[in-house]
Coordinates of C-alpha atoms and ligand atoms in Angstrom, one line a residue:
M1 CA -114.4 -84.4 -43.4
P2 CA -113.7 -86.6 -40.4
E3 CA -116.3 -89.3 -40.1
L4 CA -116.9 -92.0 -37.5
P5 CA -113.5 -93.8 -37.7
E6 CA -111.5 -90.6 -37.7
V7 CA -113.4 -89.1 -34.7
E8 CA -113.1 -92.5 -32.9
T9 CA -109.3 -92.4 -33.5
V10 CA -109.1 -88.8 -32.1
V11 CA -111.2 -89.8 -29.1
R12 CA -109.2 -92.9 -28.4
G13 CA -106.0 -90.9 -28.6
I14 CA -107.0 -88.0 -26.5
A15 CA -109.2 -89.7 -23.8
P16 CA -106.4 -91.4 -21.8
L17 CA -104.4 -88.2 -21.9
I18 CA -106.9 -85.7 -20.6
V19 CA -109.4 -87.6 -18.4
G20 CA -108.9 -86.4 -14.8
Q21 CA -107.3 -83.1 -15.7
T22 CA -108.7 -79.7 -14.8
I23 CA -109.2 -77.0 -17.4
G24 CA -107.4 -73.8 -16.7
E25 CA -107.1 -70.8 -19.0
V26 CA -109.3 -71.0 -22.1
R27 CA -108.5 -68.8 -25.1
L28 CA -110.9 -68.6 -28.0
F29 CA -110.2 -67.0 -31.4
S30 CA -113.1 -67.8 -33.8
R31 CA -116.6 -66.6 -33.7
F32 CA -117.5 -69.2 -36.4
V33 CA -116.3 -72.1 -34.3
T34 CA -117.2 -71.0 -30.8
R35 CA -121.0 -71.3 -30.1
G36 CA -121.7 -68.6 -27.5
G37 CA -119.7 -65.7 -26.3
F38 CA -116.0 -66.1 -25.7
E39 CA -116.1 -64.9 -22.1
E40 CA -119.2 -67.0 -21.2
T41 CA -117.7 -70.1 -22.8
A42 CA -114.3 -69.7 -21.1
Q43 CA -116.0 -69.0 -17.8
A44 CA -118.2 -72.2 -18.1
L45 CA -115.1 -74.3 -18.8
R46 CA -112.5 -72.8 -16.5
G47 CA -111.9 -74.8 -13.3
T48 CA -113.9 -77.9 -14.4
R49 CA -112.6 -81.4 -14.3
I50 CA -112.7 -83.7 -17.3
E51 CA -114.6 -86.9 -16.4
A52 CA -115.0 -88.6 -19.8
V53 CA -114.3 -88.2 -23.5
E54 CA -116.6 -90.0 -25.9
R55 CA -117.5 -90.1 -29.5
R56 CA -121.2 -89.6 -30.4
G57 CA -121.4 -90.2 -34.1
K58 CA -119.0 -87.6 -35.6
H59 CA -119.2 -85.4 -32.4
I60 CA -116.8 -85.4 -29.5
L61 CA -118.5 -85.1 -26.1
I62 CA -116.4 -84.2 -23.1
T63 CA -118.2 -84.7 -19.8
L64 CA -117.1 -82.3 -17.2
D65 CA -117.8 -82.3 -13.4
R66 CA -120.2 -79.5 -14.3
G67 CA -121.7 -79.7 -17.8
F68 CA -120.2 -80.6 -21.1
L69 CA -117.7 -79.5 -23.7
H70 CA -119.1 -80.4 -27.2
L71 CA -116.7 -80.4 -30.2
H72 CA -117.3 -81.1 -33.8
L73 CA -114.4 -81.2 -36.2
G74 CA -116.5 -80.0 -39.2
M75 CA -114.5 -80.2 -42.4
T76 CA -111.0 -79.5 -41.3
G77 CA -111.0 -79.4 -37.5
K78 CA -108.1 -81.0 -35.6
L79 CA -107.9 -81.6 -31.9
L80 CA -104.2 -81.8 -31.0
W81 CA -102.5 -82.5 -27.7
N82 CA -99.5 -80.4 -26.8
A83 CA -99.0 -79.1 -30.3
P84 CA -97.8 -75.6 -30.9
A85 CA -100.5 -73.0 -31.7
G86 CA -100.5 -71.9 -35.4
P87 CA -102.3 -69.5 -37.7
H88 CA -105.4 -71.8 -37.8
T89 CA -105.7 -72.3 -34.0
R90 CA -109.2 -71.4 -33.0
A91 CA -109.0 -72.5 -29.3
I92 CA -106.4 -73.1 -26.7
L93 CA -107.3 -75.0 -23.5
Q94 CA -104.7 -75.1 -20.8
L95 CA -105.1 -78.3 -18.8
T96 CA -103.3 -79.5 -15.7
D97 CA -100.5 -81.3 -17.6
G98 CA -100.6 -79.9 -21.1
V99 CA -102.5 -78.0 -23.7
L100 CA -105.4 -79.0 -25.9
I101 CA -105.4 -77.1 -29.3
F102 CA -108.4 -76.9 -31.7
D103 CA -107.1 -76.0 -35.2
D104 CA -109.5 -75.5 -38.0
I105 CA -108.6 -74.0 -41.4
R106 CA -112.1 -73.7 -42.8
Q107 CA -113.9 -73.0 -39.5
F108 CA -116.8 -75.3 -40.0
G109 CA -116.0 -76.9 -36.7
R110 CA -117.8 -76.3 -33.5
L111 CA -116.8 -75.7 -29.8
E112 CA -119.6 -75.4 -27.3
A113 CA -119.8 -75.3 -23.5
A114 CA -123.2 -76.6 -22.3
K115 CA -124.9 -77.2 -19.0
V116 CA -127.0 -80.0 -20.3
L117 CA -126.4 -82.4 -23.2
P118 CA -126.5 -80.2 -26.3
A119 CA -129.3 -80.9 -28.9
G120 CA -126.6 -81.5 -31.6
V121 CA -125.7 -84.6 -29.6
S122 CA -129.0 -85.7 -28.1
N123 CA -130.9 -85.7 -31.4
L124 CA -128.6 -88.2 -33.2
G125 CA -129.7 -91.6 -34.4
P126 CA -128.2 -94.9 -33.3
D127 CA -124.5 -95.6 -33.8
P128 CA -124.0 -98.1 -36.7
L129 CA -121.6 -100.1 -34.6
D130 CA -124.1 -100.5 -31.7
L131 CA -127.1 -101.4 -33.8
D132 CA -128.3 -104.9 -34.7
F133 CA -129.5 -105.8 -38.2
E134 CA -133.2 -106.2 -37.4
A135 CA -133.3 -102.6 -36.0
F136 CA -131.4 -101.3 -39.0
F137 CA -133.8 -103.1 -41.4
Q138 CA -136.9 -101.9 -39.7
R139 CA -135.6 -98.3 -39.9
L140 CA -134.7 -98.8 -43.6
K141 CA -138.3 -99.9 -44.3
R142 CA -139.7 -96.6 -43.1
H143 CA -137.9 -94.5 -45.7
K144 CA -139.0 -94.0 -49.3
G145 CA -136.0 -91.9 -50.3
G146 CA -132.7 -92.8 -51.8
I147 CA -130.3 -94.9 -49.7
K148 CA -127.3 -92.6 -49.9
P149 CA -128.9 -89.5 -48.5
L150 CA -130.5 -91.7 -45.8
L151 CA -127.1 -93.1 -44.7
L152 CA -125.7 -89.6 -44.5
N153 CA -128.7 -88.4 -42.4
Q154 CA -127.3 -88.2 -38.8
S155 CA -130.8 -88.8 -37.3
F156 CA -131.0 -92.1 -39.2
L157 CA -127.5 -93.3 -38.3
R158 CA -124.9 -91.3 -36.6
G159 CA -121.3 -91.2 -37.9
M160 CA -121.5 -92.0 -41.6
G161 CA -120.3 -89.5 -44.1
N162 CA -119.4 -89.4 -47.8
I163 CA -116.4 -91.7 -47.8
Y164 CA -117.8 -94.6 -45.8
T165 CA -121.3 -94.4 -47.4
D166 CA -119.7 -94.7 -50.9
E167 CA -117.5 -97.6 -49.8
A168 CA -120.2 -99.5 -48.0
L169 CA -122.7 -99.2 -50.9
F170 CA -120.0 -100.5 -53.3
A171 CA -119.2 -103.4 -51.0
A172 CA -122.9 -104.3 -50.9
A173 CA -123.3 -103.8 -54.7
I174 CA -126.1 -101.3 -54.1
H175 CA -126.6 -98.3 -56.3
P176 CA -126.5 -95.1 -54.2
R177 CA -129.8 -94.0 -55.9
A178 CA -131.6 -97.2 -54.8
K179 CA -134.8 -96.6 -52.8
A180 CA -134.2 -97.5 -49.2
Q181 CA -137.6 -99.1 -48.7
R182 CA -137.2 -101.4 -51.8
I183 CA -133.9 -102.9 -50.7
S184 CA -134.5 -106.6 -50.0
R185 CA -133.7 -108.2 -46.6
R186 CA -130.8 -110.1 -48.1
R187 CA -129.3 -107.0 -49.7
A188 CA -129.9 -104.9 -46.6
A189 CA -128.1 -107.6 -44.6
K190 CA -125.1 -107.3 -46.9
L191 CA -125.2 -103.5 -46.6
F192 CA -125.4 -103.6 -42.8
Q193 CA -122.5 -106.1 -42.6
S194 CA -120.4 -103.9 -45.1
I195 CA -121.0 -100.8 -43.0
Q196 CA -119.9 -102.4 -39.8
E197 CA -116.9 -104.2 -41.4
I198 CA -115.7 -101.1 -43.2
L199 CA -116.0 -98.8 -40.2
R200 CA -114.2 -101.4 -38.0
M201 CA -111.4 -101.8 -40.5
A202 CA -111.1 -98.0 -40.9
I203 CA -110.8 -97.6 -37.1
E204 CA -108.0 -100.3 -37.1
H205 CA -106.2 -98.2 -39.8
R206 CA -106.7 -95.1 -37.7
G207 CA -109.1 -93.5 -40.2
S208 CA -108.8 -92.0 -43.7
S209 CA -106.6 -89.0 -44.5
V210 CA -108.0 -87.8 -47.8
S211 CA -107.4 -84.1 -47.3
D212 CA -105.9 -82.9 -44.0
Y213 CA -107.3 -85.2 -41.3
V214 CA -104.8 -86.1 -38.6
D215 CA -105.2 -87.6 -35.2
S216 CA -104.5 -86.0 -31.8
S217 CA -100.8 -86.5 -32.2
G218 CA -100.7 -85.1 -35.7
E219 CA -100.5 -88.5 -37.5
R220 CA -102.3 -89.3 -40.7
G221 CA -104.6 -92.3 -41.0
G222 CA -104.0 -95.2 -43.4
F223 CA -107.4 -96.3 -44.6
Q224 CA -107.4 -94.1 -47.7
N225 CA -105.0 -96.6 -49.2
L226 CA -107.8 -99.2 -49.0
H227 CA -110.6 -97.2 -50.5
Q228 CA -112.2 -99.1 -53.4
V229 CA -114.2 -96.3 -55.1
Y230 CA -114.0 -93.1 -53.0
G231 CA -111.9 -90.6 -55.0
K232 CA -111.2 -93.2 -57.7
E233 CA -113.1 -91.5 -60.6
N234 CA -112.1 -93.1 -64.0
Q235 CA -109.9 -95.7 -62.3
P236 CA -110.8 -99.4 -62.9
C237 CA -113.4 -101.0 -60.6
P238 CA -111.5 -103.5 -58.4
R239 CA -114.4 -106.0 -59.1
C240 CA -115.2 -105.7 -62.8
G241 CA -112.5 -103.5 -64.3
G242 CA -115.0 -101.0 -65.7
P243 CA -114.4 -97.3 -64.9
I244 CA -115.5 -95.9 -61.5
R245 CA -117.9 -92.9 -62.0
R246 CA -118.6 -89.8 -60.0
I247 CA -122.1 -88.5 -59.9
V248 CA -123.8 -86.0 -57.6
I249 CA -126.5 -87.1 -55.2
A250 CA -128.0 -84.6 -52.7
Q251 CA -125.2 -82.2 -53.6
R252 CA -122.5 -84.7 -52.6
G253 CA -120.0 -86.1 -55.0
T254 CA -120.7 -89.9 -55.1
H255 CA -118.4 -92.6 -56.4
L256 CA -119.7 -95.8 -57.7
C257 CA -119.3 -98.6 -60.2
P258 CA -122.4 -98.4 -62.4
R259 CA -121.8 -101.9 -63.6
C260 CA -121.5 -103.6 -60.2
Q261 CA -124.0 -101.5 -58.2
R262 CA -127.6 -101.8 -59.0
A263 CA -130.8 -100.2 -57.6
Ligands
ZN1 ZN1 -117.5 -102.8 -61.2

């Protein structure tokens, strides 16, 4: 599933190409992906001018001269510029100088035209790259539950998913079952620093392609080659050599080194 670095890569790729263009014909093919009726959605978008393309957590927010186009890549969504339509194409937007394609094999993605900022975007917590440590620590102290589900909660922080949560907790040597409230200031500082470093490094490597993520030009990311624990079950821990384990927390497969990470 595309997380903050993957969505950032898509947005950085697509923004300079499409800002300033006008949306022409809109063709929609998926009732799962399109929120709202096909005709209403197409009508709301047709003839609008693209003013900005931004990442909000894992969401893509396109500001139009009237309203917004809100996209979420879900599990397998791809936003492609000037690519040919295929069997998994769920939307085709003709722009002034090219075509924007939304492909989504599993159809957990989302495409929504909105007059005002959609709730899915306005209800998000702060971006981990914009936050300072004190604010992060104060927020952490308010939560009794486990640290992993908290980091995945988009109203706590926006943009973190399974990959970067597992990698950041490993880097900070914190067990994913640790209680958020009980994490000391020193260890929380290490966690916060790890989250920011890993996200920035992943953006530099244009995201992680673990299943079928590609950027807007169809290129895979490179950060999967630098993962320390994610997807590494039974492989040696890069720190202690013991086996990486996979456990399930809040229904999510979670990778950790039980020897290096403590609650
Ligand atoms: Zn270890």
